Amino acid sequence: MSMTTAGIIFILSLVAALVAVYKPFGDYMYRVVSGTRHSRSERMLYRIVGVNPAAEQSWGVYARSVLAFSAVSVLFLYAFMRLQNHLWLSLGFDPVVTHGAWNTAVSFVTNTNWQWYSGESTMGHLVQMAGLAVQNFVSAAVGIAVAVALVRGFARSRTGELGNFWVDLTRITLRILLPICVLATIALMIGGAVQNLSAGTDATTLTGATQHLTGGPVASQEAIKDLGTNGGGFYNVNSAHPFENPTSWTNWIEIFLLLVIPFSLPRVFGRMVGQNRQGYAIAAVMAILALGSIAVTNGFELTGHGTVPQAVSAALEGKEARFGVSNSAMFASSTTLTSTGSVDSFHDSYTALGGGMLILNMMLGEVAPGGVGAGLYGLLILAVITVFVAGLMVGRTPEYVGKKISSREIKLASLYFLVTPALVLAGTAAAFATGNNSTALNVGPHGLSEVLYAFTSASNNNGSAFAGITVSTPWWNTALGLCMLLGRFLPIIFVLALAGSLARQQPTPASEGTLPTHRPLFVGMVVGVTVILVALTFLPALALGPFAEGL
């Protein structure tokens, strides 16, 4: 069987699996976020925190709850790392440096999980398990909660209430993320991933990133990572390490885990607004953008120009031999289309245009299918912009699922969209203006691509890296930390403000002048608006970086 044929079968099997679970898993998540009964463990947590689960919140209170929870999480995680040498299971590691602890705390709380360090030689077991892994759960739950709050804004009318953040956070963590992680951990352990707490190697005995071969909850952390929640791995080489990703079929499981939650969330949207076809339309937009990216990236890597790639029929550099080029390209596309950041190949070694596609995936706003929760609310924002543009073109009043899109709504949607480009482009410019681009391994267009990738990954809360750039300096840790922080919470504030504005509206009955938003025409329009907005915003930077190198 040829590499191309094997890759096609691999991709088609993933598509079939995602289609099969879309309805049952989406319905399950709908019941979780819409139910009114609380389990005994949930009621106990509410009493500990002092939360009344029956009390709902306005968008402002919901937003303040998100920000307060995240601020406390950053402070706790920062202190955890700074005091690491005094903690149990520290493995003799020194405290994490101040700028590094700041960057990592912000990174994991914002669900970016960018790593400037080698996990196996920097963080002890307790920090990995009770600090970073906990944030893998709750930061992902925050994203889903915000998406659900936005959907409630579309579904409700004449109310200022969007639900209770603490209830949403608890239910999503305990009923969705934790059970799937347990099942995925078992599957990865069967496949050969390590799950132990043995060999507490002292830091002074480590002479390389790959020598600390045992001694951590690798399988469970890998499962958390690949739920689309984490780009931070136990080992520096991430999912290319055989202890994290032993075989081709565990590679399949990991990619499935990257995609299953964000691809199933449109079903929750359709159920909550009472129109399943609206959910199918959003899922179709995600699928078109994702399949297009996967096909193009595979094309560039399988037909890479150059004497050696053409001689061996693929660009093999930086790819893991166990997985091959096509499966590695599939993983790379999936991880940059979501906000996961996990990798099983070296993105910096991709062909110029293949690497450019990975950057473009993140620049799309990670909406195909995007991060857990973040992909859904990002695509709903693009749908709002699309109906507004369509309304201007044909003279119709912009409406989406029964809610009018007035000047307030489109301003909030526009502010949401502008945050990330501003951070990416300003950050990249600042790196070159201050000379900090000198830490890039390469000069010229590829050096620009490395810097551009770093800021794109941080600002979109992705977490992956080209890795051909040193980002462990105080300047880089501070700058990327700010991008992660602003790139996460400014959009969330705008999303919740939009949700509150929509929830206060009275539903508008569909009429002859209403643009149908469940048909193929609208699906194509959303795809077009997404691509055009990104092209207009980022084309100059891409032209100077990966496009210049590739062409």
Short mmCIF file of C-alpha atoms in Angstrom, two decimals, residues 40-409:
data_model
loop_
_atom_site.label_atom_id
_atom_site.label_comp_id
_atom_site.label_asym_id
_atom_site.label_seq_id
_atom_site.Cartn_x
_atom_site.Cartn_y
_atom_site.Cartn_z
CA ARG A 40 -23.99 14.67 45.21
CA SER A 41 -20.36 15.47 44.41
CA GLU A 42 -21.40 18.60 42.53
CA ARG A 43 -23.56 19.83 45.43
CA MET A 44 -20.63 19.26 47.77
CA LEU A 45 -18.36 21.38 45.56
CA TYR A 46 -20.96 24.15 45.43
CA ARG A 47 -21.13 24.22 49.23
CA ILE A 48 -17.34 24.37 49.52
CA VAL A 49 -17.09 27.27 47.08
CA GLY A 50 -20.20 28.98 48.44
CA VAL A 51 -22.17 28.94 45.21
CA ASN A 52 -25.94 28.82 44.87
CA PRO A 53 -26.44 26.55 41.83
CA ALA A 54 -30.00 27.78 41.34
CA ALA A 55 -28.90 31.42 40.88
CA GLU A 56 -28.20 32.51 37.32
CA GLN A 57 -25.87 35.30 36.25
CA SER A 58 -25.96 38.25 33.90
CA TRP A 59 -23.24 38.50 31.28
CA GLY A 60 -21.24 40.90 33.46
CA VAL A 61 -21.34 38.62 36.51
CA TYR A 62 -20.55 35.60 34.32
CA ALA A 63 -17.54 37.44 32.85
CA ARG A 64 -16.31 38.52 36.28
CA SER A 65 -16.59 34.93 37.48
CA VAL A 66 -14.46 33.74 34.54
CA LEU A 67 -11.85 36.42 35.17
CA ALA A 68 -11.77 35.88 38.94
CA PHE A 69 -11.39 32.11 38.61
CA SER A 70 -8.63 32.54 36.03
CA ALA A 71 -6.78 35.18 38.07
CA VAL A 72 -6.72 32.94 41.14
CA SER A 73 -5.57 30.04 38.96
CA VAL A 74 -2.66 32.08 37.57
CA LEU A 75 -1.52 33.14 41.04
CA PHE A 76 -1.80 29.59 42.41
CA LEU A 77 0.09 28.03 39.51
CA TYR A 78 2.79 30.72 39.62
CA ALA A 79 3.36 30.09 43.34
CA PHE A 80 3.34 26.32 42.73
CA MET A 81 6.22 26.59 40.28
CA ARG A 82 8.21 29.12 42.28
CA LEU A 83 8.02 26.87 45.36
CA GLN A 84 8.60 23.66 43.46
CA ASN A 85 11.84 22.78 45.25
CA HIS A 86 9.97 22.63 48.59
CA LEU A 87 7.23 20.34 47.32
CA TRP A 88 6.82 16.59 47.44
CA LEU A 89 7.83 14.76 44.22
CA SER A 90 9.87 17.73 43.02
CA LEU A 91 12.57 15.33 41.73
CA GLY A 92 15.18 17.79 42.99
CA PHE A 93 14.32 20.42 40.38
CA ASP A 94 15.02 24.07 41.14
CA PRO A 95 12.22 26.66 41.29
CA VAL A 96 11.09 27.84 37.88
CA VAL A 97 12.54 31.27 37.05
CA THR A 98 10.17 34.20 37.57
CA HIS A 99 9.56 35.09 33.92
CA GLY A 100 9.22 31.41 33.05
CA ALA A 101 6.74 30.76 35.87
CA TRP A 102 4.69 33.77 34.73
CA ASN A 103 4.64 32.54 31.14
CA THR A 104 3.73 28.97 32.08
CA ALA A 105 1.03 29.98 34.57
CA VAL A 106 -0.64 32.23 32.01
CA SER A 107 -0.11 29.62 29.31
CA PHE A 108 -1.93 26.79 31.07
CA VAL A 109 -4.70 28.95 32.55
CA THR A 110 -5.50 30.38 29.10
CA ASN A 111 -5.58 26.84 27.63
CA THR A 112 -2.58 27.69 25.44
CA ASN A 113 -0.10 25.38 27.16
CA TRP A 114 2.85 26.84 25.32
CA GLN A 115 6.09 25.36 26.64
CA TRP A 116 9.38 27.27 26.61
CA TYR A 117 10.97 24.45 28.64
CA SER A 118 11.52 20.70 28.48
CA GLY A 119 8.85 19.20 30.71
CA GLU A 120 10.84 16.18 31.85
CA SER A 121 13.79 18.29 33.04
CA THR A 122 12.00 21.30 34.51
CA MET A 123 8.77 20.29 36.29
CA GLY A 124 8.38 17.81 39.13
CA HIS A 125 5.56 15.28 39.28
CA LEU A 126 3.40 17.27 41.70
CA VAL A 127 3.52 20.43 39.58
CA GLN A 128 2.74 18.36 36.49
CA MET A 129 -0.20 16.54 38.10
CA ALA A 130 -1.75 18.98 40.58
CA GLY A 131 -0.84 22.15 38.73
CA LEU A 132 -0.59 21.82 34.96
CA ALA A 133 -2.90 18.82 34.49
CA VAL A 134 -5.65 20.41 36.60
CA GLN A 135 -5.53 23.48 34.37
CA ASN A 136 -5.76 21.20 31.33
CA PHE A 137 -9.23 20.31 32.59
CA VAL A 138 -10.60 23.56 33.97
CA SER A 139 -9.20 25.92 31.32
CA ALA A 140 -10.86 23.77 28.67
CA ALA A 141 -14.08 23.75 30.68
CA VAL A 142 -13.98 27.56 30.77
CA GLY A 143 -13.94 27.65 26.95
CA ILE A 144 -16.92 25.31 26.67
CA ALA A 145 -18.80 27.28 29.35
CA VAL A 146 -18.34 30.55 27.46
CA ALA A 147 -19.54 28.91 24.23
CA VAL A 148 -22.63 27.58 26.03
CA ALA A 149 -23.30 31.04 27.47
CA LEU A 150 -23.22 32.53 23.95
CA VAL A 151 -25.59 29.85 22.67
CA ARG A 152 -27.95 30.65 25.56
CA GLY A 153 -27.89 34.25 24.34
CA PHE A 154 -29.23 33.06 20.99
CA ALA A 155 -31.70 30.64 22.58
CA ARG A 156 -33.19 32.89 25.27
CA SER A 157 -35.24 36.06 24.98
CA ARG A 158 -36.12 39.04 27.15
CA THR A 159 -33.75 38.04 29.94
CA GLY A 160 -30.38 39.12 31.17
CA GLU A 161 -29.40 35.71 32.50
CA LEU A 162 -26.91 33.38 30.79
CA GLY A 163 -26.63 30.58 33.34
CA ASN A 164 -24.22 30.06 36.22
CA PHE A 165 -20.50 29.89 35.40
CA TRP A 166 -19.65 27.79 38.45
CA VAL A 167 -22.31 25.22 37.60
CA ASP A 168 -21.18 25.07 33.96
CA LEU A 169 -17.51 24.74 34.96
CA THR A 170 -18.22 21.93 37.42
CA ARG A 171 -20.51 19.92 35.16
CA ILE A 172 -18.31 20.18 32.08
CA THR A 173 -15.24 19.10 34.04
CA LEU A 174 -16.83 16.22 35.93
CA ARG A 175 -19.29 14.92 33.34
CA ILE A 176 -17.53 15.53 30.01
CA LEU A 177 -13.77 16.01 30.26
CA LEU A 178 -12.96 13.68 33.16
CA PRO A 179 -14.87 10.59 31.89
CA ILE A 180 -13.44 10.88 28.38
CA CYS A 181 -9.94 11.32 29.81
CA VAL A 182 -10.29 8.14 31.87
CA LEU A 183 -11.41 6.12 28.84
CA ALA A 184 -8.71 7.62 26.63
CA THR A 185 -6.06 6.91 29.26
CA ILE A 186 -6.99 3.23 29.29
CA ALA A 187 -6.84 3.10 25.49
CA LEU A 188 -3.41 4.75 25.40
CA MET A 189 -2.08 2.46 28.12
CA ILE A 190 -3.23 -0.55 26.10
CA GLY A 191 -1.34 0.97 23.17
CA GLY A 192 1.86 1.21 25.21
CA ALA A 193 1.85 4.69 26.76
CA VAL A 194 3.56 4.78 30.16
CA GLN A 195 1.49 5.33 33.31
CA ASN A 196 3.63 5.25 36.47
CA LEU A 197 5.31 7.21 39.21
CA SER A 198 8.57 5.28 39.34
CA ALA A 199 12.17 6.25 38.79
CA GLY A 200 12.25 9.58 40.59
CA THR A 201 15.41 10.65 38.80
CA ASP A 202 17.20 13.60 40.35
CA ALA A 203 17.62 16.63 38.14
CA THR A 204 21.40 16.54 38.52
CA THR A 205 21.57 13.17 36.77
CA LEU A 206 19.83 14.43 33.65
CA THR A 207 22.12 15.10 30.73
CA GLY A 208 19.55 15.32 27.96
CA ALA A 209 15.84 15.69 27.27
CA THR A 210 15.41 12.04 26.31
CA GLN A 211 17.28 10.45 29.21
CA HIS A 212 14.48 10.88 31.75
CA LEU A 213 12.54 8.02 30.21
CA THR A 214 10.23 7.08 33.07
CA GLY A 215 8.68 8.65 36.09
CA GLY A 216 5.41 10.37 35.27
CA PRO A 217 1.68 9.99 34.62
CA VAL A 218 2.30 10.09 30.89
CA ALA A 219 -0.76 8.22 29.61
CA SER A 220 -3.30 10.27 31.55
CA GLN A 221 -1.57 13.55 30.76
CA GLU A 222 -1.43 12.56 27.10
CA ALA A 223 -5.17 11.85 27.18
CA ILE A 224 -5.85 15.25 28.72
CA LYS A 225 -3.58 16.89 26.17
CA ASP A 226 -5.30 15.31 23.21
CA LEU A 227 -8.81 16.23 24.28
CA GLY A 228 -8.12 19.45 22.43
CA THR A 229 -7.17 21.02 25.72
CA ASN A 230 -3.40 21.00 25.94
CA GLY A 231 -0.31 21.49 23.88
CA GLY A 232 1.99 20.90 26.82
CA GLY A 233 3.42 17.41 26.97
CA PHE A 234 5.31 15.54 29.68
CA TYR A 235 8.25 15.16 27.28
CA ASN A 236 9.88 17.86 25.22
CA VAL A 237 9.22 16.04 21.94
CA ASN A 238 5.54 15.77 22.86
CA SER A 239 3.45 13.24 20.92
CA ALA A 240 6.46 12.17 18.87
CA HIS A 241 7.79 10.41 21.99
CA PRO A 242 7.06 6.65 21.93
CA PHE A 243 6.09 6.76 25.62
CA GLU A 244 3.33 9.25 24.79
CA ASN A 245 2.32 8.02 21.35
CA PRO A 246 3.65 4.50 20.75
CA THR A 247 1.94 3.32 17.56
CA SER A 248 0.04 4.41 14.49
CA TRP A 249 -3.28 3.53 16.06
CA THR A 250 -2.57 5.55 19.21
CA ASN A 251 -1.75 8.37 16.81
CA TRP A 252 -5.25 7.89 15.34
CA ILE A 253 -6.78 7.99 18.82
CA GLU A 254 -4.95 11.20 19.66
CA ILE A 255 -6.09 12.98 16.51
CA PHE A 256 -9.66 11.78 17.18
CA LEU A 257 -9.44 13.22 20.69
CA LEU A 258 -8.21 16.54 19.30
CA LEU A 259 -11.31 16.86 17.14
CA VAL A 260 -14.19 15.07 18.84
CA ILE A 261 -15.35 17.74 21.31
CA PRO A 262 -15.13 20.82 19.04
CA PHE A 263 -16.71 18.96 16.10
CA SER A 264 -19.60 17.78 18.29
CA LEU A 265 -20.37 21.14 19.92
CA PRO A 266 -22.39 22.42 16.90
CA ARG A 267 -24.91 19.70 17.78
CA VAL A 268 -25.25 21.34 21.21
CA PHE A 269 -25.85 24.68 19.47
CA GLY A 270 -28.54 23.20 17.23
CA ARG A 271 -30.31 21.50 20.14
CA MET A 272 -30.24 24.59 22.35
CA VAL A 273 -31.66 26.96 19.70
CA GLY A 274 -34.25 24.35 18.70
CA GLN A 275 -32.98 23.99 15.12
CA ASN A 276 -30.67 21.05 14.54
CA ARG A 277 -30.12 22.16 10.96
CA GLN A 278 -28.34 25.28 12.27
CA GLY A 279 -25.89 22.99 14.03
CA TYR A 280 -25.36 20.99 10.84
CA ALA A 281 -24.59 24.21 8.97
CA ILE A 282 -21.93 25.24 11.49
CA ALA A 283 -20.45 21.72 11.45
CA ALA A 284 -20.37 21.85 7.64
CA VAL A 285 -18.36 25.10 7.71
CA MET A 286 -15.90 23.50 10.12
CA ALA A 287 -15.61 20.39 7.94
CA ILE A 288 -15.04 22.29 4.68
CA LEU A 289 -12.27 24.44 6.17
CA ALA A 290 -10.66 21.48 7.95
CA LEU A 291 -10.70 19.10 4.98
CA GLY A 292 -9.38 21.83 2.71
CA SER A 293 -6.48 22.53 5.06
CA ILE A 294 -5.68 18.84 5.54
CA ALA A 295 -5.69 18.21 1.78
CA VAL A 296 -3.47 21.20 0.99
CA THR A 297 -0.99 20.46 3.79
CA ASN A 298 -0.74 16.82 2.73
CA GLY A 299 -0.24 17.94 -0.85
CA PHE A 300 2.67 20.22 0.03
CA GLU A 301 4.35 17.56 2.19
CA LEU A 302 3.84 14.63 -0.21
CA THR A 303 4.95 16.57 -3.30
CA GLY A 304 7.53 18.81 -1.65
CA HIS A 305 9.78 20.52 -4.15
CA GLY A 306 13.52 19.89 -3.96
CA THR A 307 15.79 17.11 -5.12
CA VAL A 308 15.57 14.92 -2.02
CA PRO A 309 11.79 15.22 -1.37
CA GLN A 310 11.04 14.43 -5.01
CA ALA A 311 13.44 11.50 -5.01
CA VAL A 312 11.73 9.86 -2.03
CA SER A 313 8.22 11.09 -3.00
CA ALA A 314 7.69 13.10 0.19
CA ALA A 315 9.27 15.64 2.52
CA LEU A 316 10.49 13.27 5.24
CA GLU A 317 12.57 15.69 7.31
CA GLY A 318 11.15 16.26 10.78
CA LYS A 319 8.55 13.48 10.45
CA GLU A 320 8.28 10.55 12.84
CA ALA A 321 9.04 7.33 10.96
CA ARG A 322 6.37 5.38 12.90
CA PHE A 323 3.62 7.61 11.48
CA GLY A 324 4.86 8.65 8.06
CA VAL A 325 4.39 11.91 6.21
CA SER A 326 0.64 11.86 5.61
CA ASN A 327 -0.36 10.94 9.16
CA SER A 328 2.08 13.51 10.53
CA ALA A 329 0.59 16.17 8.25
CA MET A 330 -2.88 15.14 9.41
CA PHE A 331 -1.82 15.56 13.02
CA ALA A 332 -0.18 18.93 12.29
CA SER A 333 -3.29 20.23 10.54
CA SER A 334 -5.56 18.99 13.31
CA THR A 335 -3.46 20.51 16.07
CA THR A 336 -3.25 23.94 14.40
CA LEU A 337 -6.92 23.93 13.41
CA THR A 338 -7.74 23.35 17.08
CA SER A 339 -6.23 25.17 20.05
CA THR A 340 -4.37 22.06 21.15
CA GLY A 341 -0.77 22.63 20.18
CA SER A 342 0.22 18.99 20.60
CA VAL A 343 2.65 17.83 17.89
CA ASP A 344 4.00 14.52 16.58
CA SER A 345 6.40 16.04 14.04
CA PHE A 346 8.74 19.02 13.75
CA HIS A 347 6.74 21.88 12.22
CA ASP A 348 9.87 23.94 11.56
CA SER A 349 11.04 21.22 9.15
CA TYR A 350 7.88 21.27 7.03
CA THR A 351 8.12 22.60 3.51
CA ALA A 352 7.81 26.37 3.32
CA LEU A 353 4.23 26.27 2.02
CA GLY A 354 3.29 23.35 4.28
CA GLY A 355 4.49 25.30 7.30
CA GLY A 356 2.69 28.35 5.96
CA MET A 357 -0.56 26.36 5.95
CA LEU A 358 -0.05 25.54 9.63
CA ILE A 359 0.33 29.25 10.39
CA LEU A 360 -2.75 30.02 8.27
CA ASN A 361 -4.77 27.42 10.18
CA MET A 362 -4.23 29.37 13.38
CA MET A 363 -4.82 32.70 11.66
CA LEU A 364 -8.29 31.50 10.64
CA GLY A 365 -9.12 31.90 14.32
CA GLU A 366 -8.99 28.16 14.97
CA VAL A 367 -12.63 27.68 14.04
CA ALA A 368 -12.31 24.49 12.00
CA PRO A 369 -13.20 23.06 14.45
CA GLY A 370 -11.14 25.19 16.84
CA GLY A 371 -10.51 24.78 20.52
CA VAL A 372 -12.99 23.24 22.93
CA GLY A 373 -15.67 25.90 23.10
CA ALA A 374 -13.49 28.60 21.55
CA GLY A 375 -13.98 27.14 18.07
CA LEU A 376 -17.76 27.23 18.36
CA TYR A 377 -18.04 30.76 19.70
CA GLY A 378 -15.44 31.97 17.19
CA LEU A 379 -17.41 30.52 14.28
CA LEU A 380 -20.68 31.91 15.62
CA ILE A 381 -19.03 35.35 15.66
CA LEU A 382 -18.08 34.83 12.00
CA ALA A 383 -21.66 33.77 11.25
CA VAL A 384 -22.89 37.02 12.81
CA ILE A 385 -20.47 39.00 10.64
CA THR A 386 -21.61 37.04 7.57
CA VAL A 387 -25.31 37.76 8.05
CA PHE A 388 -24.48 41.43 8.58
CA VAL A 389 -22.46 41.56 5.36
CA ALA A 390 -25.18 39.66 3.50
CA GLY A 391 -27.80 42.03 4.81
CA LEU A 392 -25.86 45.02 3.48
CA MET A 393 -25.47 43.37 0.08
CA VAL A 394 -29.14 42.55 -0.50
CA GLY A 395 -30.84 45.18 1.66
CA ARG A 396 -32.21 42.73 4.22
CA THR A 397 -32.28 43.20 7.98
CA PRO A 398 -29.47 41.04 9.40
CA GLU A 399 -30.89 38.25 11.54
CA TYR A 400 -29.40 35.05 12.89
CA VAL A 401 -31.50 32.30 14.50
CA GLY A 402 -34.23 34.79 15.28
CA LYS A 403 -32.04 37.58 16.68
CA LYS A 404 -31.42 40.90 14.97
CA ILE A 405 -27.83 41.90 14.38
CA SER A 406 -27.80 45.62 15.12
CA SER A 407 -24.91 48.07 15.45
CA ARG A 408 -24.16 46.94 19.02
CA GLU A 409 -23.87 43.29 18.04
#
